Coordinates of C-alpha atoms in Angstrom, one line a residue:
X7 CA 25.3 5.2 6.5
X8 CA 22.3 3.3 5.2
X9 CA 20.3 4.1 8.3
X10 CA 21.3 7.7 8.2
X11 CA 20.1 8.0 4.6
X12 CA 16.7 6.6 5.4
X13 CA 16.4 9.1 8.2
X14 CA 17.2 11.9 6.1
X15 CA 14.9 10.7 3.4
X16 CA 12.0 10.4 5.7
X17 CA 12.5 13.8 7.2
X18 CA 12.7 15.3 3.6
X19 CA 9.6 13.6 2.6
X20 CA 7.6 15.6 5.1
X21 CA 9.4 19.0 4.9
X22 CA 6.6 21.2 6.6
X23 CA 6.2 18.9 9.6
X24 CA 9.9 18.5 10.0
X25 CA 10.5 22.3 9.8
X26 CA 7.8 23.2 12.3
X27 CA 9.2 20.5 14.7
X28 CA 12.8 21.9 14.2
X29 CA 11.4 25.4 15.0
X30 CA 10.0 24.1 18.2
X31 CA 13.3 22.7 19.3
X32 CA 15.1 25.9 18.2
X33 CA 12.9 28.1 20.2
X34 CA 13.2 25.9 23.3
X35 CA 16.9 25.6 23.1
X36 CA 17.6 29.3 22.2
X37 CA 15.4 30.5 25.2
X38 CA 17.3 28.2 27.5
X39 CA 20.6 29.4 26.1
X40 CA 19.5 33.0 26.5
X41 CA 18.2 32.5 30.1
X42 CA 21.3 30.7 31.2
X43 CA 23.7 33.1 29.6
X44 CA 22.8 35.7 32.0
X45 CA 24.0 33.7 34.8
X46 CA 27.3 33.0 33.0
X47 CA 27.7 36.7 32.2
X48 CA 26.9 37.9 35.6
X49 CA 29.4 35.4 37.0
X50 CA 32.2 36.6 34.7
X51 CA 31.4 40.3 35.3
X52 CA 31.0 40.0 39.0
X53 CA 34.3 38.1 39.6
X54 CA 36.2 40.4 37.3
X55 CA 34.9 43.4 39.2
X56 CA 35.7 41.8 42.5
X57 CA 39.2 41.1 41.5
X58 CA 39.6 44.8 40.6
X59 CA 38.5 46.1 43.9
X60 CA 41.5 47.1 46.1
X61 CA 40.3 46.6 49.8
X62 CA 40.5 42.9 50.6
X63 CA 37.9 43.0 53.3
X64 CA 34.4 44.4 53.5
X65 CA 32.8 45.0 56.8
X66 CA 29.0 45.1 56.8
X67 CA 26.2 44.7 59.5
X68 CA 25.8 41.0 60.3
X69 CA 23.0 39.6 58.4
X70 CA 23.5 41.7 55.4
X71 CA 26.5 40.1 54.0
X72 CA 26.6 39.1 50.4
X73 CA 28.0 40.8 47.3
X74 CA 26.3 44.2 48.0
X75 CA 26.1 46.9 50.6
X76 CA 23.4 47.2 53.2
X77 CA 20.3 48.8 51.6
X78 CA 20.5 51.4 54.5
X79 CA 23.4 52.8 56.3
X80 CA 23.7 50.8 59.5
X81 CA 27.4 51.1 60.4
X82 CA 27.5 53.7 63.2
X83 CA 30.4 55.9 63.9
X84 CA 30.9 54.0 67.1
X85 CA 31.2 50.8 65.1
X86 CA 33.5 52.3 62.7
X87 CA 35.8 53.6 65.4
X88 CA 35.9 50.1 66.8
X89 CA 36.8 48.6 63.5
X90 CA 39.4 51.3 63.1
X91 CA 41.1 50.7 66.4
X92 CA 40.9 46.9 65.7
X93 CA 42.4 47.4 62.2
X94 CA 45.1 49.7 63.7
X95 CA 46.0 47.1 66.2
X96 CA 46.3 44.4 63.4
X97 CA 48.4 46.6 61.4
X98 CA 46.2 46.9 58.3
X99 CA 47.0 49.6 55.6
X100 CA 43.8 51.6 55.9
X101 CA 40.2 51.4 57.2
X102 CA 37.9 53.3 54.9
X103 CA 34.1 54.1 55.6
X104 CA 31.9 54.4 52.6
X105 CA 28.3 55.3 51.9
X106 CA 26.2 54.7 48.7
X107 CA 23.4 56.7 47.3
X108 CA 21.2 55.9 44.2
X109 CA 19.2 58.5 42.3
X110 CA 16.7 57.7 39.5
X111 CA 15.1 54.4 38.4
X112 CA 16.3 51.1 37.0
X113 CA 17.0 52.4 33.6
X114 CA 20.8 53.3 33.5
X115 CA 20.0 56.4 31.3
X116 CA 18.1 58.0 34.2
X117 CA 20.2 56.6 37.2
X118 CA 23.0 58.0 39.1
X119 CA 25.2 56.0 41.6
X120 CA 27.1 58.1 44.1
X121 CA 29.8 56.6 46.4
X122 CA 31.0 58.7 49.2
X123 CA 34.6 58.6 50.2
X124 CA 36.3 60.2 53.3
X125 CA 38.3 63.4 52.7
X126 CA 41.8 62.5 51.3
X127 CA 40.7 59.1 49.9
X128 CA 40.9 58.9 46.1
X129 CA 39.0 56.4 43.9
X130 CA 42.2 54.6 42.9
X131 CA 42.6 53.2 46.4
X132 CA 39.3 51.3 46.0
X133 CA 39.6 50.6 42.4
X134 CA 43.1 50.2 41.3
X135 CA 44.1 51.4 37.8
X136 CA 41.5 54.2 37.4
X137 CA 43.0 57.4 36.2
X138 CA 41.9 60.9 35.7
X139 CA 41.2 61.8 32.1
X140 CA 40.4 65.5 32.9
X141 CA 40.7 67.5 36.1
X142 CA 41.2 66.0 39.5
X143 CA 41.2 62.5 40.8
X144 CA 40.6 63.6 44.4
X145 CA 37.4 65.7 44.8
X146 CA 37.2 68.8 46.9
X147 CA 34.6 69.3 49.7
X148 CA 32.0 70.4 47.2
X149 CA 33.2 68.5 44.1
X150 CA 32.7 65.1 42.5
X151 CA 34.8 62.9 40.3
X152 CA 32.7 61.1 37.6
X153 CA 33.3 57.7 36.0
X154 CA 33.9 57.8 32.3
X155 CA 30.9 56.0 31.1
X156 CA 28.4 57.7 33.4
X157 CA 29.9 61.1 32.1
X158 CA 29.4 60.0 28.5
X159 CA 25.9 58.7 29.1
X160 CA 24.6 61.8 30.8
X161 CA 26.7 64.4 28.9
X162 CA 28.7 65.5 32.0
X163 CA 31.9 67.5 31.7
X164 CA 34.1 69.7 34.0
X165 CA 32.1 72.3 35.8
X166 CA 28.7 70.5 35.3
X167 CA 26.3 70.6 38.3
X168 CA 25.1 67.5 40.1
X169 CA 22.1 68.2 42.4
X170 CA 21.9 65.6 45.1
X171 CA 19.1 67.4 47.1
X172 CA 17.4 70.8 47.1
X173 CA 20.1 72.1 49.3
X174 CA 23.1 70.3 48.0
X175 CA 24.6 70.7 44.6
X176 CA 28.2 69.6 43.6
X177 CA 30.4 70.6 40.6
X178 CA 32.2 68.0 38.5
X179 CA 35.9 68.4 39.2
X180 CA 37.2 65.3 37.6
X181 CA 36.5 62.8 34.8
X182 CA 37.9 59.3 34.8
X183 CA 39.3 57.3 32.0
X184 CA 37.0 54.5 30.9
X185 CA 38.6 51.3 32.2
X186 CA 35.7 48.8 31.6
X187 CA 34.9 48.3 35.2
X188 CA 32.4 49.3 37.9
X189 CA 34.1 52.6 38.5
X190 CA 33.0 53.8 35.1
X191 CA 29.5 53.9 36.3
X192 CA 30.1 55.6 39.6
X193 CA 30.2 59.1 40.8
X194 CA 32.7 59.7 43.8
X195 CA 31.8 62.5 46.2
X196 CA 32.9 63.5 49.7
X197 CA 31.4 61.2 52.3
X198 CA 30.2 64.1 54.5
X199 CA 28.0 65.4 51.6
X200 CA 26.2 61.9 51.3
X201 CA 25.7 61.9 54.9
X202 CA 24.2 65.4 54.9
X203 CA 21.9 64.4 51.9
X204 CA 20.7 61.3 53.7
X205 CA 20.5 63.0 57.1
X206 CA 22.7 60.3 58.8
X207 CA 26.0 59.9 60.4
X208 CA 26.1 56.1 59.6
X209 CA 28.0 54.3 56.8
X210 CA 26.9 51.6 54.3
X211 CA 30.2 49.5 54.9
X212 CA 33.7 49.8 56.0
X213 CA 36.5 48.7 53.7
X214 CA 39.7 47.4 55.0
X215 CA 42.9 47.5 52.8
X216 CA 45.8 45.1 53.8
X217 CA 49.5 45.5 53.7
X218 CA 51.6 42.9 51.7
X219 CA 51.9 39.7 53.5
X220 CA 48.7 40.0 55.5
X221 CA 46.2 37.1 55.1
X222 CA 42.6 38.4 54.5
X223 CA 40.9 35.4 56.3
X224 CA 42.9 35.8 59.4
X225 CA 42.3 39.7 59.6
X226 CA 38.6 39.2 58.9
X227 CA 38.0 36.8 61.6
X228 CA 40.0 38.9 64.0
X229 CA 37.9 41.9 63.2
X230 CA 34.7 39.9 63.8
X231 CA 36.0 38.9 67.2
X232 CA 36.9 42.4 68.1
X233 CA 33.6 44.1 67.0
X234 CA 30.5 42.1 67.6
X235 CA 27.6 42.5 65.2
X236 CA 29.8 43.0 62.2
X237 CA 30.5 40.6 59.4
X238 CA 34.0 41.0 57.8
X239 CA 33.9 39.3 54.4
X240 CA 36.8 38.8 52.2
X241 CA 36.7 38.8 48.3
X242 CA 36.8 35.0 48.3
X243 CA 33.8 34.9 50.6
X244 CA 31.9 37.3 48.5
X245 CA 32.6 35.1 45.4
X246 CA 31.5 32.1 47.1
X247 CA 28.2 33.7 48.2
X248 CA 27.8 35.1 44.7
X249 CA 28.4 31.6 43.1
X250 CA 25.7 30.1 45.3
X251 CA 23.3 32.9 44.5
X252 CA 23.9 32.5 40.8
X253 CA 23.5 28.8 40.9
X254 CA 20.1 29.4 42.5
X255 CA 19.2 31.9 39.8
X256 CA 20.4 29.5 37.1
X257 CA 18.0 26.8 38.5
X258 CA 15.2 29.3 38.4
X259 CA 15.8 30.3 34.8
X260 CA 16.2 26.7 33.8
X261 CA 13.0 26.0 35.3
X262 CA 11.3 28.6 33.4
X263 CA 13.0 27.4 30.1
X264 CA 11.6 23.9 31.0
X265 CA 8.2 25.1 29.7
X266 CA 9.7 25.8 26.2
X267 CA 11.7 22.5 26.4
X268 CA 8.6 20.6 27.2
X269 CA 6.8 22.0 24.2
X270 CA 9.7 21.2 22.0
X271 CA 9.8 17.6 23.3
X272 CA 6.1 17.2 22.6
X273 CA 6.5 18.5 19.1
X274 CA 9.4 15.9 18.4
X275 CA 7.3 13.1 19.9
X276 CA 4.3 14.1 17.8
X277 CA 6.4 14.2 14.7
X278 CA 7.9 10.9 15.2
X279 CA 4.7 9.2 16.4
X280 CA 2.9 10.4 13.2
X281 CA 5.8 9.2 11.1
X282 CA 5.6 5.9 12.7
X283 CA 1.8 5.7 12.1
X284 CA 2.1 6.7 8.4
X285 CA 5.0 4.2 7.7
X286 CA 3.5 1.0 9.3
X287 CA 3.3 -0.8 6.0
X288 CA 6.9 0.3 5.3
X289 CA 8.1 -1.1 8.4
X290 CA 6.2 -4.3 7.7
X291 CA 8.0 -4.6 4.3
X292 CA 11.4 -4.1 6.1
X293 CA 10.6 -6.8 8.6
X294 CA 9.5 -9.2 5.9
X295 CA 12.7 -8.5 4.1
X296 CA 14.7 -9.5 7.1
X297 CA 15.1 -6.3 9.1
X298 CA 15.4 -6.8 12.8
X299 CA 13.4 -5.1 15.5
X300 CA 16.5 -3.2 16.7
X301 CA 17.1 -1.8 13.2
X302 CA 13.5 -0.4 13.1
X303 CA 13.9 0.9 16.7
X304 CA 17.3 2.7 15.8
X305 CA 15.9 4.0 12.6
X306 CA 12.9 5.8 14.4
X307 CA 15.1 7.0 17.3
X308 CA 17.7 8.5 15.1
X309 CA 15.0 10.7 13.5
X310 CA 14.1 12.0 16.8
X311 CA 17.7 12.6 17.7
X312 CA 18.6 14.2 14.4
X313 CA 15.7 16.7 14.7
X314 CA 16.7 17.5 18.2
X315 CA 20.4 17.9 17.3
X316 CA 19.7 20.2 14.3
X317 CA 17.2 22.3 16.4
X318 CA 19.7 22.4 19.2
X319 CA 22.6 23.6 17.0
X320 CA 20.3 26.3 15.5
X321 CA 19.0 27.3 18.8
X322 CA 22.5 27.6 20.2
X323 CA 23.3 29.9 17.2
X324 CA 20.1 32.0 17.7
X325 CA 20.8 32.2 21.5
X326 CA 24.3 33.3 20.9
X327 CA 23.2 36.1 18.6
X328 CA 20.7 37.2 21.1
X329 CA 23.3 37.3 23.8
X330 CA 25.6 39.4 21.6
X331 CA 22.9 41.9 20.9
X332 CA 22.1 42.1 24.6
X333 CA 25.7 42.7 25.4
X334 CA 25.9 45.5 22.9
X335 CA 23.2 47.3 24.8
X336 CA 24.7 46.6 28.4
X337 CA 28.2 47.5 27.2
X338 CA 26.9 50.8 26.0
X339 CA 24.8 51.6 29.0
X340 CA 26.9 50.2 32.0
X341 CA 30.1 49.1 30.5
X342 CA 29.6 45.5 31.4
X343 CA 28.8 42.3 29.3
X344 CA 26.0 40.8 31.3
X345 CA 25.4 37.9 29.0
X346 CA 27.9 35.1 28.0
X347 CA 27.5 31.8 26.0
X348 CA 30.3 29.8 27.3
X349 CA 31.6 26.4 26.1
X350 CA 30.2 24.9 29.2
X351 CA 26.7 26.4 28.5
X352 CA 26.9 25.3 24.8
X353 CA 27.7 21.7 25.7
X354 CA 24.9 21.7 28.3
X355 CA 22.4 23.2 25.7
X356 CA 23.2 20.5 23.1
X357 CA 23.2 17.8 25.8
X358 CA 19.6 19.0 26.9
X359 CA 18.5 19.0 23.2
X360 CA 19.8 15.4 22.6
X361 CA 18.2 14.3 25.8
X362 CA 15.0 16.0 24.6
X363 CA 15.1 14.0 21.3
X364 CA 16.1 10.8 23.1
X365 CA 13.1 11.0 25.5
X366 CA 10.6 12.0 22.8
X367 CA 11.8 9.3 20.4
X368 CA 11.9 6.3 22.8
X369 CA 8.1 5.5 22.9
X370 CA 7.6 5.9 19.1
X371 CA 10.7 3.8 18.3
X372 CA 9.5 1.1 20.6
X373 CA 6.0 1.0 19.2
X374 CA 7.5 0.9 15.6
X375 CA 9.8 -2.1 16.5
X376 CA 6.9 -4.0 18.0
X377 CA 4.4 -3.8 15.2
X378 CA 3.5 -7.5 14.0
X379 CA 4.6 -8.1 10.5
X380 CA 1.2 -9.6 9.5
X381 CA -0.7 -6.6 10.7
X382 CA 1.8 -4.2 9.2
X383 CA 1.5 -5.8 5.7
X384 CA -2.3 -5.9 6.1
X385 CA -2.4 -2.1 6.1
X386 CA -3.3 -0.4 3.0

């Protein structure tokens, strides 16, 4: 307690310098928390959405596997027929071709995401739990079923027109209830309509739904053997791929935040070093009164650690508030929380802050503990 009281007294004796150092650590920690929170949020949102998707297997062209569809339709009708026949032989529940089309830019307020489904296939087969709020769940040949959030965002209602191309316009025939998932942001339209708009007979992917008792891994490998050039990936494989991708993105974001962390570390080191220089005589008196080198070392190091800890805690709070503000926007726009400050991230951030303080304080603490008593007392 005596050492802790001395540490607090010294920090309070230089409030402006201590405050500026604290702000440096705060900015460094909060930026790291905010950057890394996107990885945690995306991880949660992606895994939650994958768990909601009905079909257990997604067949895509080899080389485009991951957690998205091919950027261009590359599954030919012949490949689909081969997959259909192979799936039929394996006794799967259904084999569903699908096609995706995006209209607009990156801003959700100006973007439309269309998913084409074959005639007779309703959205609830792909996204279990979705229900019609108004109108139909299964669109007609010239109709569309709109997710609840995209309908709210763009002011769509039953009878609204959706222009996919100069020659193709659809009427909204159904509105889905908001379920807090990916389906809220999609517009489901007949597959032939999207093929006409894109001028293609191909598909983005083929989804395979299994019957109870069938093992996804076994069926996926059997489909790959039966249809060369196709990658049949299960939900667990997509999750593993996503986890690897998110880990890489986490490292990139952490690398960016290292700039702020380095600045924060230099501020802590500068503050503690200046404190040591100004207190050389004080340290000399302590040594003359019997204080050991280890006591001086711990005293200076604790100052650095306390500054880093307080800055880390405040940075964690600021980062959490910024994360919540971002989630308010993303929940309103796309219905997903894309940022999350988890317990793992919080502990990691505090650990980095303490490491920052420890690294920045070691050299000043060592120098303070090695000052000769005679030289220190000779300072005026």
